[in-house]
C-alpha cells in the first residue's frame, strides 16, 4: 500500500544517512557543514518531496514567509482583484498568502484572526468590513488595513473616497441630473463616498436622497430591496450614484425592467471599476479605484513593519491613512 503521509525531517535524515539535527542545521544554514553533507540532504529532500513545517519554524522564531489576507469574499470583483494584486506584490518579497473570506460575519473574522495568529503568519492585511472587533487591539503581529479605520496607529490604505464621491456626483450634475440619489451599503459619517456626494449637493443647493441596502444581504433579498427602494423614489430622481459597481448593475437591471431609459431619463454611475465589471458592463460610468497601487502600498508598509519587528526596532513613521487617487471613467450610462 502506498504511503500517503507527508515526509518528515526524520525521513529526510534516514534517506540522507545523517542525524535529524544535521538536517535541521542544513535547512537553517547553521554551523559548519561540508558540501557533501549539504548535497546528500538536498537530494533526500528532493527525492522525498519534503516541505518544512512552517508552524514549527515559527515556534522556533523563524519567519513563515506567509501573510494572512482577510476580505469579505473574493467572489466580489473588488476583493478578488485586490487579493490577486496582494499575492503578486507579496510574491516579489518572497511571501505567500493565506486568503480568508469572512463573508461579512464578525464571528468568522474572529475565527480567522485566531487561525492566522496561531499559524504564526508574519503579518496581516485586513479588508474585512466588521467594525469594532476588539481582537484587533490585542494582535501583536504587523497589521495593515485596506479601506478600514481601526486605529490611528494602524495604517489604512484606500482610494480617496471623498474625492471620488465628489467626482462622480459632480459628473452627474454636469451631465444634466438635478436630483441624483445615492445607493450605498451603510450610511453614516464613516462613508466618505457618501460625504463627497453630500458635499457636492450642498454646494449646488440640492437635497440628498440616500438609499441603503446592506451589501451582505443575500443576493435575492438584496436585489428585491434595491428594486423596492428605487420604485419608491422613481418619480423623484433622475440619476443614481451607486457606491459600488454591482449595485450600479442592479440599478441598470431595475431600469431595464421598468422601461426607464438610461441615460435619457436616468443616469447611473458606480464605483470600483474592476476589470471583471468593466468587461461585463463596458459602458458603465464609474470611479476606478487604483487597486494595484493600493495593494503595493499595503505590502510596502507591511514589509516595513515585519522588518522592524524582526529587528526589534520601531518601524519608520507612516501616516495613519494612505489615500490614492481614483479615476473617473465616463460611460454610456450617464
GROMACS .gro file of C-alpha atoms in nm:
model
  334
    1UNK     CA    1   0.000   0.000   0.000
    2UNK     CA    2   0.135   0.344  -0.095
    3UNK     CA    3   0.240   0.566   0.197
    4UNK     CA    4   0.031   0.884   0.157
    5UNK     CA    5   0.164   1.070   0.462
    6UNK     CA    6   0.382   1.379   0.429
    7UNK     CA    7   0.754   1.302   0.471
    8UNK     CA    8   0.911   1.425   0.794
    9UNK     CA    9   1.250   1.566   0.885
   10UNK     CA   10   1.333   1.224   1.032
   11UNK     CA   11   1.259   1.061   0.695
   12UNK     CA   12   1.500   1.303   0.527
   13UNK     CA   13   1.768   1.221   0.783
   14UNK     CA   14   1.722   0.847   0.725
   15UNK     CA   15   1.748   0.873   0.345
   16UNK     CA   16   2.045   1.111   0.364
   17UNK     CA   17   2.221   0.893   0.623
   18UNK     CA   18   2.262   1.179   0.872
   19UNK     CA   19   2.104   1.283   1.201
   20UNK     CA   20   1.781   1.491   1.222
   21UNK     CA   21   1.991   1.761   1.388
   22UNK     CA   22   2.214   1.777   1.082
   23UNK     CA   23   1.911   1.812   0.853
   24UNK     CA   24   1.784   2.094   1.072
   25UNK     CA   25   2.122   2.266   1.052
   26UNK     CA   26   2.119   2.238   0.673
   27UNK     CA   27   1.767   2.381   0.650
   28UNK     CA   28   1.854   2.671   0.878
   29UNK     CA   29   2.209   2.721   0.746
   30UNK     CA   30   2.359   2.697   1.094
   31UNK     CA   31   2.715   2.595   1.173
   32UNK     CA   32   2.979   2.440   0.951
   33UNK     CA   33   2.860   2.167   0.716
   34UNK     CA   34   3.052   2.004   0.434
   35UNK     CA   35   2.927   2.044   0.077
   36UNK     CA   36   2.893   1.666   0.058
   37UNK     CA   37   2.656   1.664   0.356
   38UNK     CA   38   2.453   1.954   0.213
   39UNK     CA   39   2.420   1.776  -0.121
   40UNK     CA   40   2.310   1.449   0.044
   41UNK     CA   41   2.041   1.632   0.241
   42UNK     CA   42   1.932   1.827  -0.069
   43UNK     CA   43   1.899   1.503  -0.270
   44UNK     CA   44   1.695   1.342   0.007
   45UNK     CA   45   1.464   1.643   0.029
   46UNK     CA   46   1.414   1.635  -0.348
   47UNK     CA   47   1.359   1.257  -0.354
   48UNK     CA   48   1.100   1.264  -0.074
   49UNK     CA   49   0.934   1.594  -0.167
   50UNK     CA   50   0.987   1.715   0.188
   51UNK     CA   51   0.839   2.052   0.286
   52UNK     CA   52   0.949   2.216   0.614
   53UNK     CA   53   0.672   2.265   0.870
   54UNK     CA   54   0.613   2.642   0.867
   55UNK     CA   55   0.436   2.642   1.203
   56UNK     CA   56   0.726   2.457   1.360
   57UNK     CA   57   0.963   2.712   1.209
   58UNK     CA   58   0.756   2.992   1.363
   59UNK     CA   59   0.768   2.827   1.706
   60UNK     CA   60   1.147   2.842   1.678
   61UNK     CA   61   1.139   3.211   1.594
   62UNK     CA   62   1.173   3.166   1.219
   63UNK     CA   63   0.975   3.357   0.959
   64UNK     CA   64   0.698   3.160   0.792
   65UNK     CA   65   0.718   3.387   0.485
   66UNK     CA   66   0.338   3.395   0.495
   67UNK     CA   67   0.091   3.682   0.523
   68UNK     CA   68  -0.278   3.649   0.610
   69UNK     CA   69  -0.529   3.845   0.400
   70UNK     CA   70  -0.884   3.891   0.529
   71UNK     CA   71  -1.155   4.004   0.286
   72UNK     CA   72  -1.536   3.979   0.288
   73UNK     CA   73  -1.520   3.739  -0.009
   74UNK     CA   74  -1.309   3.706  -0.322
   75UNK     CA   75  -1.636   3.641  -0.509
   76UNK     CA   76  -1.682   4.019  -0.508
   77UNK     CA   77  -1.486   4.165  -0.800
   78UNK     CA   78  -1.307   4.433  -0.599
   79UNK     CA   79  -1.181   4.195  -0.331
   80UNK     CA   80  -1.097   3.921  -0.581
   81UNK     CA   81  -0.883   4.165  -0.779
   82UNK     CA   82  -0.732   4.308  -0.459
   83UNK     CA   83  -0.635   3.960  -0.333
   84UNK     CA   84  -0.469   3.879  -0.666
   85UNK     CA   85  -0.272   4.206  -0.661
   86UNK     CA   86  -0.169   4.149  -0.299
   87UNK     CA   87  -0.050   3.798  -0.383
   88UNK     CA   88   0.155   3.932  -0.674
   89UNK     CA   89   0.309   4.212  -0.468
   90UNK     CA   90   0.393   3.982  -0.176
   91UNK     CA   91   0.549   3.724  -0.408
   92UNK     CA   92   0.806   3.985  -0.508
   93UNK     CA   93   0.918   3.982  -0.143
   94UNK     CA   94   0.921   3.601  -0.125
   95UNK     CA   95   0.592   3.577   0.064
   96UNK     CA   96   0.286   3.361   0.016
   97UNK     CA   97  -0.067   3.449   0.127
   98UNK     CA   98  -0.345   3.280   0.317
   99UNK     CA   99  -0.675   3.429   0.197
  100UNK     CA  100  -0.961   3.427   0.449
  101UNK     CA  101  -1.318   3.506   0.339
  102UNK     CA  102  -1.512   3.647   0.635
  103UNK     CA  103  -1.839   3.664   0.437
  104UNK     CA  104  -1.913   3.984   0.628
  105UNK     CA  105  -1.956   3.792   0.954
  106UNK     CA  106  -1.786   3.914   1.271
  107UNK     CA  107  -1.768   3.564   1.420
  108UNK     CA  108  -1.593   3.427   1.114
  109UNK     CA  109  -1.349   3.717   1.108
  110UNK     CA  110  -1.262   3.646   1.472
  111UNK     CA  111  -1.204   3.279   1.390
  112UNK     CA  112  -0.974   3.368   1.103
  113UNK     CA  113  -0.777   3.612   1.318
  114UNK     CA  114  -0.723   3.333   1.572
  115UNK     CA  115  -0.621   3.097   1.291
  116UNK     CA  116  -0.369   3.339   1.142
  117UNK     CA  117  -0.217   3.422   1.481
  118UNK     CA  118  -0.192   3.053   1.577
  119UNK     CA  119  -0.023   2.974   1.244
  120UNK     CA  120   0.231   3.250   1.318
  121UNK     CA  121   0.189   3.438   0.991
  122UNK     CA  122   0.440   3.720   0.961
  123UNK     CA  123   0.168   3.983   0.920
  124UNK     CA  124  -0.195   4.052   0.832
  125UNK     CA  125  -0.364   4.271   0.571
  126UNK     CA  126  -0.731   4.313   0.657
  127UNK     CA  127  -1.006   4.442   0.430
  128UNK     CA  128  -1.289   4.292   0.634
  129UNK     CA  129  -1.599   4.503   0.689
  130UNK     CA  130  -1.673   4.428   1.055
  131UNK     CA  131  -1.614   4.729   1.274
  132UNK     CA  132  -1.510   4.743   1.640
  133UNK     CA  133  -1.364   4.391   1.670
  134UNK     CA  134  -1.166   4.406   1.995
  135UNK     CA  135  -0.944   4.121   1.874
  136UNK     CA  136  -0.751   4.360   1.651
  137UNK     CA  137  -0.639   4.563   1.953
  138UNK     CA  138  -0.480   4.253   2.105
  139UNK     CA  139  -0.289   4.143   1.797
  140UNK     CA  140   0.086   4.195   1.817
  141UNK     CA  141   0.154   4.099   1.456
  142UNK     CA  142   0.232   4.361   1.191
  143UNK     CA  143  -0.106   4.479   1.059
  144UNK     CA  144  -0.225   4.697   0.771
  145UNK     CA  145  -0.584   4.760   0.668
  146UNK     CA  146  -0.742   4.834   0.331
  147UNK     CA  147  -1.024   5.091   0.339
  148UNK     CA  148  -1.088   5.027   0.707
  149UNK     CA  149  -1.019   5.260   1.001
  150UNK     CA  150  -0.923   5.051   1.303
  151UNK     CA  151  -0.693   5.283   1.495
  152UNK     CA  152  -0.479   5.594   1.441
  153UNK     CA  153  -0.176   5.369   1.493
  154UNK     CA  154  -0.272   5.120   1.220
  155UNK     CA  155  -0.205   5.224   0.862
  156UNK     CA  156  -0.518   5.227   0.644
  157UNK     CA  157  -0.459   5.222   0.268
  158UNK     CA  158  -0.751   5.327   0.050
  159UNK     CA  159  -0.875   5.512  -0.252
  160UNK     CA  160  -0.954   5.878  -0.187
  161UNK     CA  161  -1.322   5.802  -0.134
  162UNK     CA  162  -1.421   6.159  -0.051
  163UNK     CA  163  -1.272   6.296  -0.372
  164UNK     CA  164  -1.416   6.003  -0.564
  165UNK     CA  165  -1.765   6.065  -0.429
  166UNK     CA  166  -1.733   6.431  -0.522
  167UNK     CA  167  -1.611   6.348  -0.873
  168UNK     CA  168  -1.897   6.110  -0.951
  169UNK     CA  169  -2.165   6.343  -0.813
  170UNK     CA  170  -2.020   6.645  -0.994
  171UNK     CA  171  -2.016   6.445  -1.317
  172UNK     CA  172  -2.385   6.352  -1.283
  173UNK     CA  173  -2.480   6.716  -1.225
  174UNK     CA  174  -2.271   6.828  -1.520
  175UNK     CA  175  -2.449   6.571  -1.737
  176UNK     CA  176  -2.780   6.732  -1.651
  177UNK     CA  177  -2.901   6.548  -1.342
  178UNK     CA  178  -3.097   6.764  -1.099
  179UNK     CA  179  -3.196   6.507  -0.835
  180UNK     CA  180  -2.932   6.232  -0.801
  181UNK     CA  181  -2.988   5.964  -0.538
  182UNK     CA  182  -2.713   5.775  -0.358
  183UNK     CA  183  -2.738   5.396  -0.326
  184UNK     CA  184  -2.498   5.266  -0.063
  185UNK     CA  185  -2.444   4.980   0.179
  186UNK     CA  186  -2.429   5.169   0.508
  187UNK     CA  187  -2.496   5.538   0.555
  188UNK     CA  188  -2.302   5.737   0.813
  189UNK     CA  189  -2.004   5.956   0.888
  190UNK     CA  190  -1.764   5.671   0.806
  191UNK     CA  191  -1.893   5.658   0.447
  192UNK     CA  192  -1.665   5.903   0.267
  193UNK     CA  193  -1.821   5.838  -0.073
  194UNK     CA  194  -2.150   5.950   0.077
  195UNK     CA  195  -1.975   6.251   0.232
  196UNK     CA  196  -1.845   6.354  -0.110
  197UNK     CA  197  -2.194   6.316  -0.258
  198UNK     CA  198  -2.347   6.527   0.019
  199UNK     CA  199  -2.082   6.798  -0.012
  200UNK     CA  200  -2.141   6.849  -0.384
  201UNK     CA  201  -2.518   6.855  -0.345
  202UNK     CA  202  -2.497   7.104  -0.058
  203UNK     CA  203  -2.282   7.332  -0.276
  204UNK     CA  204  -2.541   7.301  -0.556
  205UNK     CA  205  -2.839   7.355  -0.325
  206UNK     CA  206  -2.981   7.008  -0.399
  207UNK     CA  207  -3.139   6.787  -0.133
  208UNK     CA  208  -2.974   6.444  -0.093
  209UNK     CA  209  -3.171   6.121  -0.133
  210UNK     CA  210  -2.988   5.831   0.031
  211UNK     CA  211  -3.095   5.469  -0.021
  212UNK     CA  212  -2.929   5.193   0.183
  213UNK     CA  213  -2.915   4.819   0.124
  214UNK     CA  214  -2.652   4.630   0.322
  215UNK     CA  215  -2.401   4.471   0.087
  216UNK     CA  216  -2.402   4.141   0.275
  217UNK     CA  217  -2.776   4.089   0.234
  218UNK     CA  218  -2.837   3.758   0.047
  219UNK     CA  219  -2.844   3.830  -0.326
  220UNK     CA  220  -3.214   3.757  -0.392
  221UNK     CA  221  -3.325   3.972  -0.100
  222UNK     CA  222  -3.072   4.241  -0.187
  223UNK     CA  223  -3.195   4.272  -0.545
  224UNK     CA  224  -3.555   4.292  -0.423
  225UNK     CA  225  -3.471   4.561  -0.167
  226UNK     CA  226  -3.290   4.768  -0.430
  227UNK     CA  227  -3.587   4.740  -0.667
  228UNK     CA  228  -3.830   4.837  -0.389
  229UNK     CA  229  -3.629   5.141  -0.289
  230UNK     CA  230  -3.589   5.257  -0.647
  231UNK     CA  231  -3.963   5.210  -0.709
  232UNK     CA  232  -4.034   5.431  -0.408
  233UNK     CA  233  -3.825   5.723  -0.542
  234UNK     CA  234  -3.878   5.670  -0.914
  235UNK     CA  235  -4.069   5.995  -0.963
  236UNK     CA  236  -3.821   6.199  -0.758
  237UNK     CA  237  -3.480   6.109  -0.902
  238UNK     CA  238  -3.312   6.138  -1.240
  239UNK     CA  239  -2.979   5.979  -1.151
  240UNK     CA  240  -2.833   5.718  -0.917
  241UNK     CA  241  -2.479   5.711  -0.781
  242UNK     CA  242  -2.419   5.357  -0.653
  243UNK     CA  243  -2.116   5.332  -0.426
  244UNK     CA  244  -2.013   5.001  -0.585
  245UNK     CA  245  -2.041   4.869  -0.939
  246UNK     CA  246  -2.250   4.562  -0.855
  247UNK     CA  247  -2.517   4.790  -0.708
  248UNK     CA  248  -2.495   5.004  -1.020
  249UNK     CA  249  -2.556   4.689  -1.226
  250UNK     CA  250  -2.866   4.619  -1.013
  251UNK     CA  251  -2.989   4.972  -1.088
  252UNK     CA  252  -2.945   4.912  -1.461
  253UNK     CA  253  -3.140   4.585  -1.432
  254UNK     CA  254  -3.419   4.770  -1.249
  255UNK     CA  255  -3.429   5.044  -1.513
  256UNK     CA  256  -3.450   4.786  -1.790
  257UNK     CA  257  -3.734   4.601  -1.614
  258UNK     CA  258  -3.929   4.926  -1.566
  259UNK     CA  259  -3.872   5.062  -1.914
  260UNK     CA  260  -3.667   5.355  -1.781
  261UNK     CA  261  -3.435   5.498  -2.046
  262UNK     CA  262  -3.067   5.515  -1.945
  263UNK     CA  263  -2.919   5.772  -1.970
  264UNK     CA  264  -3.209   5.975  -2.111
  265UNK     CA  265  -3.443   5.953  -1.810
  266UNK     CA  266  -3.198   5.811  -1.556
  267UNK     CA  267  -2.823   5.847  -1.534
  268UNK     CA  268  -2.632   5.575  -1.349
  269UNK     CA  269  -2.279   5.570  -1.210
  270UNK     CA  270  -2.088   5.323  -0.996
  271UNK     CA  271  -1.762   5.297  -0.803
  272UNK     CA  272  -1.472   5.047  -0.820
  273UNK     CA  273  -1.400   5.000  -1.191
  274UNK     CA  274  -1.272   4.643  -1.159
  275UNK     CA  275  -1.156   4.459  -1.468
  276UNK     CA  276  -1.434   4.199  -1.437
  277UNK     CA  277  -1.718   4.451  -1.423
  278UNK     CA  278  -1.563   4.669  -1.693
  279UNK     CA  279  -1.567   4.366  -1.922
  280UNK     CA  280  -1.927   4.281  -1.835
  281UNK     CA  281  -2.051   4.642  -1.844
  282UNK     CA  282  -1.804   4.837  -2.059
  283UNK     CA  283  -2.044   5.132  -2.086
  284UNK     CA  284  -2.087   5.187  -1.712
  285UNK     CA  285  -1.979   5.524  -1.578
  286UNK     CA  286  -1.766   5.452  -1.272
  287UNK     CA  287  -1.485   5.571  -1.049
  288UNK     CA  288  -1.196   5.327  -1.090
  289UNK     CA  289  -1.005   5.251  -0.772
  290UNK     CA  290  -0.626   5.214  -0.813
  291UNK     CA  291  -0.633   4.854  -0.688
  292UNK     CA  292  -0.279   4.760  -0.792
  293UNK     CA  293  -0.137   5.069  -0.623
  294UNK     CA  294  -0.345   5.005  -0.309
  295UNK     CA  295  -0.206   4.651  -0.293
  296UNK     CA  296   0.154   4.762  -0.341
  297UNK     CA  297   0.129   5.042  -0.085
  298UNK     CA  298  -0.025   4.797   0.166
  299UNK     CA  299   0.250   4.542   0.110
  300UNK     CA  300   0.526   4.803   0.126
  301UNK     CA  301   0.401   4.926   0.464
  302UNK     CA  302   0.354   4.572   0.595
  303UNK     CA  303   0.711   4.478   0.494
  304UNK     CA  304   0.839   4.782   0.687
  305UNK     CA  305   0.652   4.660   0.995
  306UNK     CA  306   0.768   4.298   0.952
  307UNK     CA  307   1.132   4.401   0.915
  308UNK     CA  308   1.111   4.635   1.214
  309UNK     CA  309   0.963   4.363   1.433
  310UNK     CA  310   1.227   4.112   1.321
  311UNK     CA  311   1.499   4.365   1.410
  312UNK     CA  312   1.329   4.456   1.739
  313UNK     CA  313   1.315   4.824   1.647
  314UNK     CA  314   1.043   5.082   1.598
  315UNK     CA  315   0.908   5.099   1.242
  316UNK     CA  316   0.952   5.409   1.030
  317UNK     CA  317   0.670   5.661   1.082
  318UNK     CA  318   0.382   5.637   0.838
  319UNK     CA  319   0.059   5.837   0.802
  320UNK     CA  320  -0.242   5.675   0.964
  321UNK     CA  321  -0.412   5.686   0.624
  322UNK     CA  322  -0.257   5.646   0.280
  323UNK     CA  323  -0.502   5.773   0.018
  324UNK     CA  324  -0.458   5.710  -0.353
  325UNK     CA  325  -0.641   5.893  -0.629
  326UNK     CA  326  -0.910   5.717  -0.830
  327UNK     CA  327  -1.001   5.784  -1.192
  328UNK     CA  328  -1.345   5.883  -1.323
  329UNK     CA  329  -1.440   5.675  -1.627
  330UNK     CA  330  -1.738   5.836  -1.803
  331UNK     CA  331  -1.953   5.589  -1.993
  332UNK     CA  332  -2.279   5.545  -2.182
  333UNK     CA  333  -2.488   5.521  -1.863
  334UNK     CA  334  -2.450   5.893  -1.793
   0.00000   0.00000   0.00000
